[in-house]
Tab-separated table of C-alpha atoms in Angstrom:
chain	number	residue	atom	x	y	z
A	1448	MET	CA	0.000	0.000	0.000
A	1449	LYS	CA	1.076	3.627	-0.564
A	1450	ASN	CA	2.051	6.056	2.113
A	1451	GLY	CA	-0.693	8.514	3.174
A	1452	PHE	CA	-0.402	12.238	4.024
A	1453	TRP	CA	-2.799	14.205	6.243
A	1454	SER	CA	-2.789	17.723	7.716
A	1455	TYR	CA	-5.109	19.866	9.798
A	1456	VAL	CA	-5.194	22.856	12.141
A	1457	VAL	CA	-6.088	22.548	15.835
A	1458	GLY	CA	-6.842	25.838	17.599
A	1459	GLY	CA	-4.874	27.761	14.962
A	1460	LEU	CA	-1.886	25.329	15.018
A	1461	PHE	CA	-0.974	23.644	11.704
A	1462	VAL	CA	-0.174	19.933	12.093
A	1463	ALA	CA	1.002	17.574	9.341
A	1464	SER	CA	2.099	13.940	9.315
A	1465	VAL	CA	3.088	11.192	6.947
A	1466	GLY	CA	1.887	7.716	7.942
A	1467	ALA	CA	2.931	4.436	6.443
A	1468	CYS	CA	-0.067	2.386	5.398
A	1469	GLY	CA	1.747	-0.898	5.180
A	1470	LYS	CA	1.071	-4.024	7.155
A	1471	LYS	CA	0.251	-3.383	10.860
A	1472	THR	CA	2.067	-5.150	13.636
A	1473	THR	CA	0.132	-7.113	16.243
A	1474	ALA	CA	0.581	-4.325	18.852
A	1475	GLU	CA	-0.590	-1.656	16.402
A	1476	ALA	CA	-3.639	-3.660	15.479
A	1477	ALA	CA	-4.586	-4.085	19.124
A	1478	ASP	CA	-4.388	-0.346	19.716
A	1479	ALA	CA	-6.093	0.676	16.478
A	1480	PRO	CA	-9.340	2.633	16.778
A	1481	ALA	CA	-12.651	1.011	16.007
A	1482	ARG	CA	-15.535	2.575	14.107
A	1483	ALA	CA	-19.097	2.435	15.437
A	1484	ASP	CA	-21.704	4.116	13.210
A	1485	GLY	CA	-19.015	6.388	11.748
A	1486	ASP	CA	-17.616	7.379	15.185
A	1487	ILE	CA	-14.213	6.807	16.770
A	1488	VAL	CA	-14.012	4.279	19.588
A	1489	ILE	CA	-10.860	3.873	21.677
A	1490	ASP	CA	-10.526	0.810	23.853
A	1491	SER	CA	-10.963	1.521	27.561
A	1492	ALA	CA	-7.592	-0.133	28.261
A	1493	SER	CA	-5.726	2.106	25.830
A	1494	PRO	CA	-3.319	4.645	27.402
A	1495	LYS	CA	-4.471	7.148	24.789
A	1496	LEU	CA	-7.562	7.904	26.867
A	1497	ALA	CA	-5.383	9.637	29.470
A	1498	ALA	CA	-4.358	12.195	26.833
A	1499	ILE	CA	-7.958	13.202	26.101
A	1500	GLY	CA	-9.756	15.928	28.041
A	1501	VAL	CA	-13.296	17.184	27.535
A	1502	ASP	CA	-15.324	20.270	28.431
A	1503	THR	CA	-19.048	20.992	28.513
A	1504	VAL	CA	-20.555	23.228	25.836
A	1505	ARG	CA	-21.902	26.485	27.278
A	1506	VAL	CA	-24.446	28.841	25.727
A	1507	THR	CA	-24.241	32.602	25.380
A	1508	ARG	CA	-26.573	35.222	23.973
A	1509	GLU	CA	-23.739	37.713	23.533
A	1510	ARG	CA	-21.401	38.267	20.637
A	1511	ALA	CA	-18.378	40.486	20.138
A	1512	VAL	CA	-19.288	43.748	18.431
A	1513	ALA	CA	-15.960	45.571	18.844
A	1514	MET	CA	-12.325	44.803	19.646
A	1515	LEU	CA	-10.419	47.328	21.773
A	1516	SER	CA	-6.749	47.470	22.687
A	1517	ALA	CA	-6.596	47.610	26.483
A	1518	GLN	CA	-4.170	47.907	29.371
A	1519	LEU	CA	-4.606	47.153	33.051
A	1520	ALA	CA	-3.902	49.785	35.696
A	1521	LEU	CA	-4.131	50.105	39.462
A	1522	ASP	CA	-7.626	50.750	40.771
A	1523	GLU	CA	-7.246	54.356	41.918
A	1524	ASN	CA	-10.307	53.997	44.138
A	1525	HIS	CA	-8.307	51.523	46.226
A	1526	THR	CA	-4.788	52.932	45.833
A	1527	VAL	CA	-2.982	55.332	48.177
A	1528	ARG	CA	0.300	57.165	47.601
A	1529	VAL	CA	1.784	57.782	51.013
A	1530	PHE	CA	3.749	60.977	51.766
A	1531	SER	CA	5.326	62.050	55.031
A	1532	PRO	CA	3.330	64.744	56.879
A	1533	VAL	CA	6.459	65.734	58.841
A	1534	THR	CA	9.977	66.870	58.085
A	1535	GLY	CA	12.663	64.479	59.209
A	1536	ARG	CA	14.982	61.617	58.367
A	1537	VAL	CA	13.990	58.005	57.712
A	1538	ARG	CA	15.397	55.969	60.579
A	1539	SER	CA	14.171	52.505	59.472
A	1540	LEU	CA	11.883	50.783	56.975
A	1541	THR	CA	9.375	48.110	57.985
A	1542	ALA	CA	7.663	47.281	54.662
A	1543	GLU	CA	9.260	45.906	51.513
A	1544	PRO	CA	7.856	46.158	47.973
A	1545	GLY	CA	5.431	43.285	47.375
A	1546	ALA	CA	4.580	42.919	51.052
A	1547	HIS	CA	0.951	42.796	52.149
A	1548	VAL	CA	0.189	45.371	54.840
A	1549	ALA	CA	-2.910	45.857	56.947
A	1550	ALA	CA	-4.536	49.234	57.460
A	1551	GLY	CA	-2.563	51.022	60.175
A	1552	ALA	CA	0.560	48.875	59.746
A	1553	ALA	CA	3.915	50.662	60.066
A	1554	LEU	CA	5.717	51.424	56.817
A	1555	ALA	CA	8.654	53.437	58.129
A	1556	ARG	CA	9.936	55.225	61.236
A	1557	ILE	CA	11.043	58.819	60.851
A	1558	ALA	CA	13.131	60.832	63.312
A	1559	SER	CA	11.283	64.147	63.216
A	1560	GLY	CA	11.544	67.420	65.097
A	1561	ASP	CA	7.962	68.157	64.000
A	1562	MET	CA	6.727	65.165	65.974
A	1563	SER	CA	8.719	66.182	69.036
A	1564	GLN	CA	7.365	69.730	68.749
A	1565	ALA	CA	3.800	68.501	68.456
A	1566	ALA	CA	4.196	66.276	71.519
A	1567	SER	CA	5.735	69.154	73.473
A	1568	ASP	CA	2.929	71.502	72.432
A	1569	ARG	CA	0.343	69.024	73.668
A	1570	VAL	CA	2.020	68.646	77.071
A	1571	LYS	CA	2.285	72.426	77.518
A	1572	ALA	CA	-1.289	72.996	76.360
A	1573	GLU	CA	-2.675	70.389	78.748
A	1574	ALA	CA	-0.668	71.909	81.618
A	1575	ALA	CA	-1.997	75.357	80.787
A	1576	LEU	CA	-5.522	73.970	80.615
A	1577	ALA	CA	-5.217	72.441	84.071
A	1578	GLN	CA	-3.828	75.702	85.463
A	1579	THR	CA	-6.530	77.924	83.979
A	1580	ALA	CA	-9.260	75.503	85.014
A	1581	ALA	CA	-8.054	75.681	88.617
A	1582	ALA	CA	-7.805	79.469	88.409
A	1583	LEU	CA	-11.360	79.659	87.108
A	1584	THR	CA	-12.602	77.543	89.999
A	1585	ARG	CA	-10.908	79.883	92.496
A	1586	ALA	CA	-12.222	82.971	90.707
A	1587	GLU	CA	-15.780	81.686	90.787
A	1588	ASP	CA	-15.474	81.011	94.527
A	1589	LEU	CA	-13.969	84.439	95.220
A	1590	TYR	CA	-16.597	86.195	93.136
A	1591	ALA	CA	-19.352	84.353	95.007
A	1592	HIS	CA	-17.944	85.801	98.234
A	1593	LYS	CA	-17.627	89.324	96.748
A	1594	VAL	CA	-13.827	89.257	96.957
A	1595	ILE	CA	-13.066	89.986	93.247
A	1596	ALA	CA	-14.804	92.028	90.604
A	1597	GLN	CA	-16.856	90.540	87.786
A	1598	LYS	CA	-14.220	91.543	85.202
A	1599	ASP	CA	-11.678	89.327	87.005
A	1600	LEU	CA	-14.094	86.395	86.789
A	1601	GLU	CA	-14.654	87.063	83.072
A	1602	GLN	CA	-10.883	87.181	82.506
A	1603	ALA	CA	-10.488	83.812	84.252
A	1604	ARG	CA	-13.215	82.353	82.058
A	1605	SER	CA	-11.543	83.731	78.930
A	1606	ASP	CA	-8.150	82.322	79.935
A	1607	ALA	CA	-9.692	78.902	80.586
A	1608	ALA	CA	-11.510	78.915	77.206
A	1609	GLN	CA	-8.324	79.850	75.340
A	1610	ALA	CA	-6.351	77.169	77.147
A	1611	LYS	CA	-8.986	74.563	76.249
A	1612	ALA	CA	-8.916	75.606	72.595
A	1613	GLU	CA	-5.113	75.370	72.519
A	1614	ALA	CA	-5.220	71.926	74.181
A	1615	ASP	CA	-7.783	70.720	71.645
A	1616	ARG	CA	-5.614	72.001	68.798
A	1617	ALA	CA	-2.529	70.238	70.176
A	1618	ARG	CA	-4.451	66.963	70.588
A	1619	GLN	CA	-5.854	67.196	67.057
A	1620	ARG	CA	-2.369	67.786	65.668
A	1621	ILE	CA	-1.104	64.652	67.401
A	1622	ALA	CA	-4.161	62.704	66.200
A	1623	GLN	CA	-3.521	63.819	62.606
A	1624	LEU	CA	0.112	62.782	62.770
A	1625	GLY	CA	-0.527	59.612	64.723
A	1626	GLU	CA	1.010	58.428	67.938
A	1627	SER	CA	4.812	58.312	68.009
A	1628	ASP	CA	6.928	55.246	68.637
A	1629	GLY	CA	7.177	55.062	72.416
A	1630	ALA	CA	10.709	53.647	72.372
A	1631	GLN	CA	12.438	56.441	70.451
A	1632	GLY	CA	9.809	59.111	69.952
A	1633	ASP	CA	9.920	58.671	66.157
A	1634	PHE	CA	7.036	59.470	63.870
A	1635	VAL	CA	5.556	56.207	62.539
A	1636	LEU	CA	4.428	56.369	58.916
A	1637	ARG	CA	1.481	53.984	58.573
A	1638	SER	CA	-0.522	52.498	55.716
A	1639	PRO	CA	-4.006	54.026	55.518
A	1640	ILE	CA	-5.478	50.980	53.740
A	1641	ASP	CA	-5.154	47.211	53.563
A	1642	GLY	CA	-3.200	46.275	50.455
A	1643	VAL	CA	0.121	45.468	48.799
A	1644	VAL	CA	3.171	47.727	48.700
A	1645	ILE	CA	3.452	48.357	44.960
A	1646	ASP	CA	6.349	50.791	45.062
A	1647	ARG	CA	8.759	52.270	47.599
A	1648	THR	CA	11.074	55.227	47.049
A	1649	ALA	CA	11.964	55.718	50.729
A	1650	ASN	CA	15.430	54.668	51.875
A	1651	ALA	CA	16.957	54.578	55.326
A	1652	GLY	CA	18.702	57.874	56.065
A	1653	ALA	CA	16.798	59.833	53.409
A	1654	GLU	CA	15.427	63.259	54.285
A	1655	VAL	CA	11.670	63.658	53.883
A	1656	ARG	CA	9.398	66.688	53.676
A	1657	PRO	CA	5.630	67.228	53.634
A	1658	ASP	CA	5.838	69.150	50.332
A	1659	ALA	CA	7.593	66.325	48.438
A	1660	THR	CA	6.218	65.463	44.998
A	1661	VAL	CA	7.275	61.786	44.966
A	1662	PRO	CA	5.406	59.431	47.319
A	1663	LEU	CA	7.437	57.372	49.762
A	1664	PHE	CA	5.156	54.341	49.341
A	1665	THR	CA	2.380	53.286	46.970
A	1666	VAL	CA	-0.108	50.844	48.488
A	1667	SER	CA	-2.936	49.301	46.494
A	1668	SER	CA	-5.581	46.648	47.033
A	1669	LEU	CA	-5.122	44.338	44.044
A	1670	ASP	CA	-8.486	42.585	44.383
A	1671	THR	CA	-9.687	44.781	41.532
A	1672	LEU	CA	-7.857	46.462	38.657
A	1673	TRP	CA	-8.862	49.080	36.135
A	1674	LEU	CA	-9.054	48.125	32.490
A	1675	VAL	CA	-8.286	51.182	30.365
A	1676	ALA	CA	-9.031	51.058	26.634
A	1677	SER	CA	-9.123	53.484	23.736
A	1678	ALA	CA	-12.366	53.372	21.771
A	1679	PRO	CA	-12.721	54.862	18.254
A	1680	GLN	CA	-15.728	57.031	17.554
A	1681	ARG	CA	-17.431	54.322	15.483
A	1682	ASP	CA	-17.870	52.232	18.662
A	1683	LEU	CA	-19.120	54.990	20.968
A	1684	GLY	CA	-22.771	54.174	20.339
A	1685	LYS	CA	-22.232	50.687	21.732
A	1686	LEU	CA	-20.387	51.784	24.889
A	1687	HIS	CA	-22.103	52.776	28.110
A	1688	ALA	CA	-21.737	52.276	31.862
A	1689	GLY	CA	-22.390	48.628	32.662
A	1690	ALA	CA	-21.403	47.321	29.214
A	1691	HIS	CA	-19.689	43.922	29.242
A	1692	LEU	CA	-16.057	43.588	28.170
A	1693	ALA	CA	-14.244	40.254	27.821
A	1694	PHE	CA	-10.511	40.767	28.385
A	1695	THR	CA	-7.839	38.345	27.193
A	1696	THR	CA	-4.071	38.600	27.491
A	1697	ASP	CA	-1.089	36.360	26.874
A	1698	ALA	CA	-0.075	37.076	30.481
A	1699	ALA	CA	-2.866	34.637	31.439
A	1700	PRO	CA	-3.216	32.329	28.421
A	1701	GLY	CA	-6.425	30.399	28.010
A	1702	ARG	CA	-8.430	32.645	30.353
A	1703	THR	CA	-11.055	35.310	29.749
A	1704	PHE	CA	-11.738	37.996	32.360
A	1705	ASP	CA	-15.094	39.737	32.578
A	1706	ALA	CA	-15.161	43.491	33.121
A	1707	ARG	CA	-17.922	46.071	33.428
A	1708	VAL	CA	-17.562	49.554	31.984
A	1709	THR	CA	-17.639	52.253	34.669
A	1710	TYR	CA	-16.615	55.305	32.639
A	1711	VAL	CA	-16.714	56.496	29.026
A	1712	GLY	CA	-14.870	59.702	28.149
A	1713	ASP	CA	-16.868	62.778	27.190
A	1714	GLN	CA	-14.542	63.909	24.413
A	1715	LEU	CA	-12.235	62.482	21.769
A	1716	ASP	CA	-8.500	62.888	21.629
A	1717	PRO	CA	-7.921	65.386	18.778
A	1718	VAL	CA	-4.984	63.355	17.424
A	1719	THR	CA	-6.074	59.716	17.753
A	1720	ARG	CA	-9.830	60.394	17.503
A	1721	THR	CA	-10.441	57.963	20.351
A	1722	THR	CA	-11.877	58.286	23.828
A	1723	THR	CA	-10.904	56.614	27.085
A	1724	VAL	CA	-13.014	53.733	28.379
A	1725	ARG	CA	-12.510	52.423	31.891
A	1726	ALA	CA	-13.827	49.198	33.385
A	1727	SER	CA	-13.354	47.243	36.597
A	1728	VAL	CA	-11.828	43.739	36.547
A	1729	ALA	CA	-11.977	41.321	39.490
A	1730	ASN	CA	-8.533	40.004	40.414
A	1731	HIS	CA	-9.087	37.992	43.579
A	1732	ASP	CA	-6.594	35.287	42.595
A	1733	ARG	CA	-3.945	37.929	41.706
A	1734	SER	CA	-3.398	36.400	38.270
A	1735	LEU	CA	-3.368	39.847	36.646
A	1736	ARG	CA	-0.945	42.728	37.131
A	1737	ALA	CA	-1.013	46.424	36.412
A	1738	MET	CA	0.420	47.501	33.023
A	1739	VAL	CA	-0.470	44.154	31.401
A	1740	VAL	CA	-1.778	44.689	27.868
A	1741	GLY	CA	-4.365	42.673	25.979
A	1742	THR	CA	-7.579	42.816	23.994
A	1743	ALA	CA	-11.017	43.737	25.291
A	1744	ARG	CA	-13.976	42.460	23.294
A	1745	LEU	CA	-17.150	44.507	23.666
A	1746	MET	CA	-19.967	41.989	24.092
A	1747	ALA	CA	-23.587	42.732	23.205
A	1748	ASP	CA	-26.776	40.684	23.524
A	1749	ASP	CA	-28.305	40.157	20.091
A	1750	GLY	CA	-31.044	37.774	21.272
A	1751	ALA	CA	-29.655	34.628	19.617
A	1752	SER	CA	-28.289	31.729	21.659
A	1753	ARG	CA	-24.929	30.313	20.573
A	1754	ALA	CA	-22.769	27.471	21.818
A	1755	VAL	CA	-19.372	28.428	23.255
A	1756	VAL	CA	-16.311	26.159	23.304
A	1757	PRO	CA	-12.559	26.688	23.844
A	1758	THR	CA	-10.734	27.420	20.595
A	1759	ARG	CA	-8.460	24.436	21.149
A	1760	ALA	CA	-11.479	22.168	20.621
A	1761	LEU	CA	-11.650	23.182	16.947
A	1762	VAL	CA	-9.933	21.055	14.300
A	1763	THR	CA	-9.598	22.574	10.823
A	1764	ARG	CA	-8.906	20.472	7.770
A	1765	GLY	CA	-9.032	22.398	4.560
A	1766	THR	CA	-12.212	24.460	4.604
A	1767	GLU	CA	-13.956	22.213	7.115
A	1768	VAL	CA	-14.010	22.875	10.868
A	1769	VAL	CA	-14.930	19.981	13.148
A	1770	VAL	CA	-15.061	19.111	16.823
A	1771	PHE	CA	-15.024	15.732	18.507
A	1772	VAL	CA	-18.094	15.197	20.686
A	1773	GLU	CA	-17.854	12.669	23.508
A	1774	LYS	CA	-20.840	10.322	23.399
A	1775	SER	CA	-19.450	8.150	26.186
A	1776	ARG	CA	-16.039	7.428	27.654
A	1777	GLY	CA	-13.803	6.433	24.731
A	1778	HIS	CA	-16.584	6.970	22.162
A	1779	TYR	CA	-16.297	10.166	20.062
A	1780	GLU	CA	-18.250	11.637	17.176
A	1781	ARG	CA	-16.496	13.756	14.549
A	1782	ARG	CA	-18.923	16.623	13.878
A	1783	PRO	CA	-18.632	19.592	11.465
A	1784	VAL	CA	-19.503	23.010	12.959
A	1785	VAL	CA	-20.016	26.581	11.739
A	1786	ILE	CA	-18.043	29.229	13.637
A	1787	ASP	CA	-19.607	32.590	14.397
A	1788	ASP	CA	-16.701	34.194	16.270
A	1789	ASP	CA	-13.255	33.087	17.466
A	1790	ASP	CA	-10.951	35.323	19.533
A	1791	GLY	CA	-8.200	32.747	19.893
A	1792	THR	CA	-9.375	31.660	23.347
A	1793	THR	CA	-13.076	30.869	22.955
A	1794	ALA	CA	-15.228	30.323	19.898
A	1795	THR	CA	-18.971	30.739	19.449
A	1796	ILE	CA	-20.603	28.082	17.289
A	1797	ARG	CA	-23.560	29.020	15.115
A	1798	GLU	CA	-24.418	25.477	14.025
A	1799	GLY	CA	-23.407	21.956	15.024
A	1800	LEU	CA	-23.444	21.965	18.833
A	1801	LYS	CA	-25.932	22.457	21.639
A	1802	ALA	CA	-25.663	23.242	25.333
A	1803	GLY	CA	-24.668	20.384	27.606
A	1804	GLU	CA	-22.767	18.356	25.028
A	1805	ARG	CA	-19.176	17.497	25.855
A	1806	VAL	CA	-16.416	18.245	23.373
A	1807	VAL	CA	-12.772	17.210	23.350
A	1808	THR	CA	-10.502	20.131	24.272
A	1809	ARG	CA	-7.300	18.206	24.962
A	1810	GLY	CA	-6.279	15.451	22.594
A	1811	SER	CA	-8.009	16.733	19.453
A	1812	ILE	CA	-4.829	16.093	17.479
A	1813	LEU	CA	-4.815	12.513	18.682
A	1814	LEU	CA	-8.424	11.931	17.638
A	1815	ALA	CA	-7.810	13.591	14.265
A	1816	ALA	CA	-4.948	11.196	13.723
A	1817	GLU	CA	-7.111	8.256	14.820
A	1818	ALA	CA	-9.782	9.335	12.319
A	1819	GLU	CA	-7.211	9.152	9.545
A	1820	ARG	CA	-6.383	5.576	10.491
A	1821	LEU	CA	-9.957	4.398	10.106
A	1822	PRO	CA	-10.740	2.431	6.947
């Protein structure tokens, strides 16, 4: 018999092979596929079954109506850039980049004259308050016994009120700065939110000032990220708050992340003729990172139900696209399908599949090769 040649594409990957069609050995014959009503049947004892994986066909009523280039960014609603509110020198650092910190956790300790001055002001103000309060008590007693004039009583009341105001101001200043480190009297720079230290510019020994333009720390909660895309004017009519975006990136191959539009720009860039679109992406498993780029597909409900399968389930041979449907363990049907949309990760099928069926997603090449071996 003559040698045979076959080729096909699985999930966009071209595969070709040359197989000898001569006489089969006993081992090859035992492992050869069987045909049952035009289907492929692999013996339950064959090790080939371990190389085959299946997935259930899902149904969607949405289809992609636009493709947008997108980039992930920190969620600014849950990101804080921490500056020092005092002048001083960084004595020590307690948080490294990448570390998770709780709200109120120490980031750095700063030796600061401002903190010492604030603590001193509070002590003096509280002492003055105690003194004027005692003086007011004496003045009220003396006035009741007609020993002092009313103006002296009013002066004592005024002094006590001023001392109270100064004590309140000193306490508020300390509260705004935060309590100092009791061991050394340093100012403790703390994280205002629970999150991850994204960036740190502070170094031990560095001088810091309240009017600095570069933050000492950037802390962000990475449970959500912003998806930022540029939309051309032809797609503006389809974009609105709440619109569904499906984001894919080679930083997380084989996965699709759902996002909801939260903002659409009110004007176009005069050069690019695009507007900014922002959406929120859940990132609870931390599989995504800021500055990752990818593609966001704008999904819209057109009322028609379509089957959805992973792209790797598709096998292309010539102009025909097929999938292998699992009828039972080891029993597979080769079925032609019509593709409606394929983004390289998932494909929507217009005809040939229905919800609940199980298609081969791992091992399609193997089954394609087995189909070629059938008589």
